[in-house]
PDB file of C-alpha atoms in Angstrom:
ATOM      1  CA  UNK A1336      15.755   0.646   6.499  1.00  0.00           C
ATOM      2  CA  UNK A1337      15.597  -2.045   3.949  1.00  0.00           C
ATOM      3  CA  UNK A1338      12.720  -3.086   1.852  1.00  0.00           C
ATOM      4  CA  UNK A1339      12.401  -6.338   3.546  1.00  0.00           C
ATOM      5  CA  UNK A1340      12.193  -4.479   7.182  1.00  0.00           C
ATOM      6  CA  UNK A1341       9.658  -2.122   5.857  1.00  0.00           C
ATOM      7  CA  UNK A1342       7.300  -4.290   4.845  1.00  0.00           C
ATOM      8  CA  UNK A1343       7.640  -6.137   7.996  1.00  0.00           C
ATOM      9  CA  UNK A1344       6.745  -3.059   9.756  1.00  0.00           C
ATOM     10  CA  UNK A1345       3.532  -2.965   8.257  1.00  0.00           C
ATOM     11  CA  UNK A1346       2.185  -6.150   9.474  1.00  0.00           C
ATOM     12  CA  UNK A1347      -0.226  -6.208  11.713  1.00  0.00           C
ATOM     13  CA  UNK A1348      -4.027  -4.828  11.944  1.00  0.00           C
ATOM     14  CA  UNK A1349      -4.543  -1.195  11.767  1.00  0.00           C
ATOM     15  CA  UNK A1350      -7.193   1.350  11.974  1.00  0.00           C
ATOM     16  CA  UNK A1351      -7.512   3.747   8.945  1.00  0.00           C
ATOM     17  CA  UNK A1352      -8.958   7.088   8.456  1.00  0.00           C
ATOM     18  CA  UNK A1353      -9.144   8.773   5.087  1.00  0.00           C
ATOM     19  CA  UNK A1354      -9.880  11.466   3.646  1.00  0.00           C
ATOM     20  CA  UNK A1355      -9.763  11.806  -0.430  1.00  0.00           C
ATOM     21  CA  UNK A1356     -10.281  15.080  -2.682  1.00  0.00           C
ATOM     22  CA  UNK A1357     -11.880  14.964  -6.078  1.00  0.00           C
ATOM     23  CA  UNK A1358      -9.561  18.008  -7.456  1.00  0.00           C
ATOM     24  CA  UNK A1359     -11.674  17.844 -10.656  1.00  0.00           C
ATOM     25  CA  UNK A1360     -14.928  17.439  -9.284  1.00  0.00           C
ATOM     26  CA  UNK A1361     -14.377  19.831  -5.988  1.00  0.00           C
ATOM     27  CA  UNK A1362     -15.558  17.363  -3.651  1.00  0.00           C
ATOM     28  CA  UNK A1363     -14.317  15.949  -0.721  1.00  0.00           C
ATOM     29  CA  UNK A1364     -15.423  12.021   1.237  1.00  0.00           C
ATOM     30  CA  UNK A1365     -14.492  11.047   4.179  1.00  0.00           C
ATOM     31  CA  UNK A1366     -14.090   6.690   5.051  1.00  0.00           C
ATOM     32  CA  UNK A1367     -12.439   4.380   7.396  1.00  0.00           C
ATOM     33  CA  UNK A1368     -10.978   1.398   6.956  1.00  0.00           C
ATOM     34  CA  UNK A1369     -10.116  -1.595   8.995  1.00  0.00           C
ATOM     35  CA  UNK A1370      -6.874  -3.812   7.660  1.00  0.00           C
ATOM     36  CA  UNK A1371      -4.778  -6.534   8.361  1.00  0.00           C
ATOM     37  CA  UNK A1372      -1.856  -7.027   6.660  1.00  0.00           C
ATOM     38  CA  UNK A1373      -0.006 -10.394   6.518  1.00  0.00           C
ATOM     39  CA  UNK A1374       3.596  -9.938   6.253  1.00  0.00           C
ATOM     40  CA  UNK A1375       4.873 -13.102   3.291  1.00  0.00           C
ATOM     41  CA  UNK A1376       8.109 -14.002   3.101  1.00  0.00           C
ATOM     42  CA  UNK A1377       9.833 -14.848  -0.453  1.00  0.00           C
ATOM     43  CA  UNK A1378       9.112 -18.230  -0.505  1.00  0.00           C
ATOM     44  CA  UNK A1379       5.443 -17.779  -0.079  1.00  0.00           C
ATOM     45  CA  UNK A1380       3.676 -19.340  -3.269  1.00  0.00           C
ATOM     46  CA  UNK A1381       0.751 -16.879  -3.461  1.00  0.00           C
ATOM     47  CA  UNK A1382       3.773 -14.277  -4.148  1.00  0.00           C
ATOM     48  CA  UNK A1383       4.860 -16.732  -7.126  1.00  0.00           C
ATOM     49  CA  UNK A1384       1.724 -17.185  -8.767  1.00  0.00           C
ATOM     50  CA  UNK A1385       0.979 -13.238  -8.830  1.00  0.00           C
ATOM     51  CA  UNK A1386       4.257 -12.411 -10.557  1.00  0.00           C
ATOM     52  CA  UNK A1387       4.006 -15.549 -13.068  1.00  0.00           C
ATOM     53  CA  UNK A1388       0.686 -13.430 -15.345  1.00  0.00           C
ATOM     54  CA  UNK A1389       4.041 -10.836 -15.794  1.00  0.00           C
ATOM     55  CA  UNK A1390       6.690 -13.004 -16.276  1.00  0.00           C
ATOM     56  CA  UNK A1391       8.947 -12.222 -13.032  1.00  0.00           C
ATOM     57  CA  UNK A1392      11.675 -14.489 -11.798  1.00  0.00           C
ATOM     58  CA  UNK A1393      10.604 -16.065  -8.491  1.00  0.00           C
ATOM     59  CA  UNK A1394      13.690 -16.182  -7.507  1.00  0.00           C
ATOM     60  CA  UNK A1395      13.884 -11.807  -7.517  1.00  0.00           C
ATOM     61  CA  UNK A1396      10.919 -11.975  -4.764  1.00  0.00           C
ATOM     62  CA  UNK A1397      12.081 -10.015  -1.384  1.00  0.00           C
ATOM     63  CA  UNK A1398       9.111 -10.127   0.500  1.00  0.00           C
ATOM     64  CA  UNK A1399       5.064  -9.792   0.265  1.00  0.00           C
ATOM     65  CA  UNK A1400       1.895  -8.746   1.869  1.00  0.00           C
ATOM     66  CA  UNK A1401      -1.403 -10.167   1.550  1.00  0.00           C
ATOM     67  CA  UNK A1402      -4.085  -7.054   2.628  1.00  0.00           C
ATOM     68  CA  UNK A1403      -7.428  -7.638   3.687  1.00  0.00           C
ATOM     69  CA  UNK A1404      -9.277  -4.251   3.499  1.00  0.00           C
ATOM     70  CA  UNK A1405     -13.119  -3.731   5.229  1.00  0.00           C
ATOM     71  CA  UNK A1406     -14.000  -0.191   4.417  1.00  0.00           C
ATOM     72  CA  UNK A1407     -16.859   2.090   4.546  1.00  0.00           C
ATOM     73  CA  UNK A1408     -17.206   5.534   2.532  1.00  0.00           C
ATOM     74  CA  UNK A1409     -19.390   8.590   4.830  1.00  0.00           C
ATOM     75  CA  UNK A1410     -22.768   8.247   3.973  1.00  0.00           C
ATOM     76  CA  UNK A1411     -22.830   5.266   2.214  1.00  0.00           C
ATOM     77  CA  UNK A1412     -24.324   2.054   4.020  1.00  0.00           C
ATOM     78  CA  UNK A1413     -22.632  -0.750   2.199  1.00  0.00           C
ATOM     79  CA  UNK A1414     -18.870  -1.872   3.456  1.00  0.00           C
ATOM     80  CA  UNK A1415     -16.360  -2.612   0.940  1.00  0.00           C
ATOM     81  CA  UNK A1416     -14.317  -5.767   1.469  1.00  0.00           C
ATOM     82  CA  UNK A1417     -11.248  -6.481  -0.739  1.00  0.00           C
ATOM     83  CA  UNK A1418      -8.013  -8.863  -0.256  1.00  0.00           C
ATOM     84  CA  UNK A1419      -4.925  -8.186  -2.036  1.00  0.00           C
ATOM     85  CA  UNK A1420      -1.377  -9.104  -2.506  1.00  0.00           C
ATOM     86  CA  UNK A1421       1.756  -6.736  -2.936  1.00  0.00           C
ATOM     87  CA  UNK A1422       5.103  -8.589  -3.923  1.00  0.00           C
ATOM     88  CA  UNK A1423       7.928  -6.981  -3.625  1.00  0.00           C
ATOM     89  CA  UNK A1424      10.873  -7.981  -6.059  1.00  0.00           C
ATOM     90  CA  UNK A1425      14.946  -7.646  -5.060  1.00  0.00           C
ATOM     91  CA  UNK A1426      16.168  -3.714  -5.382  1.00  0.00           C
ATOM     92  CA  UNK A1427      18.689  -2.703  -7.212  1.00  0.00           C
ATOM     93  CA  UNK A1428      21.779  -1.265  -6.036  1.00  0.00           C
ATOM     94  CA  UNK A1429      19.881   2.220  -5.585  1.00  0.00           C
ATOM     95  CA  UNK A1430      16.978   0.437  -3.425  1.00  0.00           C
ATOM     96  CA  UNK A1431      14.782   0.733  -6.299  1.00  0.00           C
ATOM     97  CA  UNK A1432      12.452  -2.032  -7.284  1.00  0.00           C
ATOM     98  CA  UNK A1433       9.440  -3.269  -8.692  1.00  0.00           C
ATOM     99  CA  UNK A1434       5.988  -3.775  -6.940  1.00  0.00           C
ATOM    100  CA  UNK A1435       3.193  -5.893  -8.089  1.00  0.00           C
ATOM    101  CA  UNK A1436      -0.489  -5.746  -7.239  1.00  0.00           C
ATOM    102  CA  UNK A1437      -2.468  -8.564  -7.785  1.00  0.00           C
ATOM    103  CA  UNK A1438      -6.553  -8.647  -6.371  1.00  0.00           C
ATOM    104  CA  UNK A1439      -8.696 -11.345  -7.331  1.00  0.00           C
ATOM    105  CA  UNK A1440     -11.061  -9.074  -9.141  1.00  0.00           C
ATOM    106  CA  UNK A1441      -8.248  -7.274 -11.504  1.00  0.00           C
ATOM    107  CA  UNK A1442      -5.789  -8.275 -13.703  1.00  0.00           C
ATOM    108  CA  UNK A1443      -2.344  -7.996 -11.944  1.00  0.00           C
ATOM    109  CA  UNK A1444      -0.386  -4.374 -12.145  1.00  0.00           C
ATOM    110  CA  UNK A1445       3.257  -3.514 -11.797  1.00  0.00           C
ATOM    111  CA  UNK A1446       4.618  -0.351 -10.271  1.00  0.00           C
ATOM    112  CA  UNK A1447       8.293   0.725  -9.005  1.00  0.00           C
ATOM    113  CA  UNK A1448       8.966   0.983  -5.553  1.00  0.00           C
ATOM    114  CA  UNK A1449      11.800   3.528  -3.638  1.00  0.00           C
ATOM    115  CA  UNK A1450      12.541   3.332  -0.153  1.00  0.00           C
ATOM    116  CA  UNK A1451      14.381   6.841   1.127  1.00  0.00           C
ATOM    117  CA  UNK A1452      14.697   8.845   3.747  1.00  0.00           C
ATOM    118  CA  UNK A1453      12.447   5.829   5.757  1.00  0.00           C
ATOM    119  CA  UNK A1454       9.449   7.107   3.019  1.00  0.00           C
ATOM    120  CA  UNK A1455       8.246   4.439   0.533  1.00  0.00           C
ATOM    121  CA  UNK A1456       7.115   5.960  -2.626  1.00  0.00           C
ATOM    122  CA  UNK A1457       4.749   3.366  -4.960  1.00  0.00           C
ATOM    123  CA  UNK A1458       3.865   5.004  -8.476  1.00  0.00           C
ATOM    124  CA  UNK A1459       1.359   2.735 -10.213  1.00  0.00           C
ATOM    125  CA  UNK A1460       0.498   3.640 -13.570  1.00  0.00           C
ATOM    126  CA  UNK A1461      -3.033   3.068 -15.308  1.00  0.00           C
ATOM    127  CA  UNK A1462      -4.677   3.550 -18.420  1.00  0.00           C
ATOM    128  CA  UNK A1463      -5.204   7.098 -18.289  1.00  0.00           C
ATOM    129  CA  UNK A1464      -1.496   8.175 -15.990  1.00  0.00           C
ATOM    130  CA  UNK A1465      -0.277   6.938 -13.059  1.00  0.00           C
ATOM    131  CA  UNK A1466      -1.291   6.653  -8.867  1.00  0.00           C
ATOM    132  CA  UNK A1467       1.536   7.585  -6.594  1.00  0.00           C
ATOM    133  CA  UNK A1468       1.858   6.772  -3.072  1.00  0.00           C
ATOM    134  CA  UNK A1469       3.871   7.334   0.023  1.00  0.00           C
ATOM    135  CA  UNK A1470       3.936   5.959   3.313  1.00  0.00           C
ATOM    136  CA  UNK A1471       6.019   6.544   5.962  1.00  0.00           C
ATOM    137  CA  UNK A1472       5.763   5.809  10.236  1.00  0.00           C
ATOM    138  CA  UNK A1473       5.421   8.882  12.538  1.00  0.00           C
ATOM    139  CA  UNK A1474       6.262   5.768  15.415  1.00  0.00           C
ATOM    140  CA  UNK A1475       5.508   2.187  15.521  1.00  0.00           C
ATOM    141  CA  UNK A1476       1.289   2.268  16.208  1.00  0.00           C
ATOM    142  CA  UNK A1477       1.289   5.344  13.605  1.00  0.00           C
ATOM    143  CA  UNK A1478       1.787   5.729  10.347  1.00  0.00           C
ATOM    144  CA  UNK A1479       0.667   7.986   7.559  1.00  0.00           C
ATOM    145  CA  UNK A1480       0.231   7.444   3.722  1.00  0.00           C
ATOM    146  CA  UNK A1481      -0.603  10.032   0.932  1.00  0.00           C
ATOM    147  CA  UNK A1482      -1.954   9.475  -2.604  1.00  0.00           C
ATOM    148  CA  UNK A1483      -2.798  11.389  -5.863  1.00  0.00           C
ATOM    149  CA  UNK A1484      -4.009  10.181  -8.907  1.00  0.00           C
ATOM    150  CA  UNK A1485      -2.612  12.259 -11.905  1.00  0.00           C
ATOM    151  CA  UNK A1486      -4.158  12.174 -15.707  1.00  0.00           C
ATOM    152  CA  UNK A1487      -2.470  13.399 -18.320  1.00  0.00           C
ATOM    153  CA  UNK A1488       0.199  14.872 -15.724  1.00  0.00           C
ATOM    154  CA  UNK A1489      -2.661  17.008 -14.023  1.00  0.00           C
ATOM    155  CA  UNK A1490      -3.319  15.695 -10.268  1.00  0.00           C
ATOM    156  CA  UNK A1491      -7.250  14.430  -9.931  1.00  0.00           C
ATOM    157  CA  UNK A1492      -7.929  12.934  -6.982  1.00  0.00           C
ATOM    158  CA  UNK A1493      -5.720  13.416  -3.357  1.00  0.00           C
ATOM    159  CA  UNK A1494      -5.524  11.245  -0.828  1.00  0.00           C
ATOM    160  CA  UNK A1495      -4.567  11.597   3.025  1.00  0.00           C
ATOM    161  CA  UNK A1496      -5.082   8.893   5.596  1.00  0.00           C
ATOM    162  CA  UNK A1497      -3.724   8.327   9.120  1.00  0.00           C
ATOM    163  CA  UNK A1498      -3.417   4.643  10.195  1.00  0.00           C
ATOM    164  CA  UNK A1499      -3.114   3.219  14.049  1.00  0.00           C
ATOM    165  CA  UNK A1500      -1.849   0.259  14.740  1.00  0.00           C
ATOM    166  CA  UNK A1501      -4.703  -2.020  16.998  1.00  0.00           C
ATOM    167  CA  UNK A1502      -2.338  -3.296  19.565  1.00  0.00           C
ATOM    168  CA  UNK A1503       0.827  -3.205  20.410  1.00  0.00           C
ATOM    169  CA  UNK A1504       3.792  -2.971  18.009  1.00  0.00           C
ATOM    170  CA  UNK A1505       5.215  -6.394  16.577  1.00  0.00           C
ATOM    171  CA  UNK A1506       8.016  -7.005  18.683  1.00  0.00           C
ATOM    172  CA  UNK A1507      11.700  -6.988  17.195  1.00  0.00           C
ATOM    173  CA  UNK A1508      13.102 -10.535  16.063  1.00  0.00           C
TER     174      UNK A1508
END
C-alpha cells in the first residue's frame, strides 16, 4: 500500500481508547478520544501553508490530514479539544518520506515517515529525543497505533490505543 492509500484509509471518524504508561514515573491513565480525520489531497492550501514555516516544496506534497481530536483523560473532568494537520511529502524510492505536524498552538515539527509491511512508522523528534509511532489496520473499522516517547535513548512514556471506525468503512473509489 502506498502512502497516498494509507492516509486515505484513515479518513473518517473513529472511536479511540488509550491507554499510556509513565515508565519513569510507574503510573498508568487511561482516556478516550473521539476523531475525525479529513483526508487532503496535495493541492489543498492548508497543506502549503504548514510546510512554507520549513521551507518544503509544495510541489513534493502527496497527501494530508487535517485531525480534529475531543479527548478526555480518567478522572479528569475537562475534555481536551485540538485540530491538527499532517502533510505528507513525495517518498523516495524506498517509500520513505517526510511528515509534518503543524497545530495552531505549536510551532510546526518535521518527522520521517516509512510505510512497510502495511505498518506506518512516524518518529518525531523533540527537544529532549524523539516520539515514535506506528499504526497499522487489524480490518477496515479497526485499527491499532502504538507510541513511546524515548529521552536520551531510554523509553519514558508508552502508548497503546485501539481505534473503531463509527460507521461503515469508506467505500473503494
Amino acid at each position: 500500500m502506498d502512502i497516498v492509500n494509507f492516509f486515505e484509509s484513515l479518513a473518517g471518524k473513529w472511536f479511540s481508547q488509550r491507554t499510556t504508561h509513565n515508565l519513569a514515573g510507574q503510573s498508568s491513565q487511561a482516556g478516550q478520544s473521539n476523531l475525525l480525520i479529513d483526508f487532503l489531497p496535495a493541492a489543498d492550501g492548508d497543506l502549503a501553508q504548514a510546510c512554507a514555516p520549513l521551507g518544503h516544496d509544495s510541489s513534493q506534497i502527496a497527501c494530508g490530514l487535517r485531525v480534529h481530536q475531543d479527548s478526555q483523560l480518567e478522572g479528569d473532568s475537562q475534555k481536551i479539544q485540538s485540530t491538527a494537520l499532517m502533510v505528507v511529502m513525495t517518498p523516495d524510492a524506498s517509500g520513505a518520506g517526510v511528515l509534518v505536524q503543524a497545530a495552531a498552538s505549536a510551532p510546526a515539527v518535521q518527522g520521517h515517515y516509512q510505510v512497510e509491511n502495511e505498518v506506518l512508522t512516524i518518529v518525531t523528534p523533540t527537544a529532549a529525543g524523539q516520539v515514535e509511532e506506528r499504526l497499522w489496520f487489524v480490518n477496515p473499522n479497526l485499527r491499532m497505533r502504538t507510541s513511546v516517547v524515548k529521552v536520551d535513548d531510554t523509553v519514558q512514556i508508552a502508548s497503546f490505543c485501539s481505534e473503531i471506525r463509527m460507521g461503515l468503512a469508506k467505500p473503494a473509489d
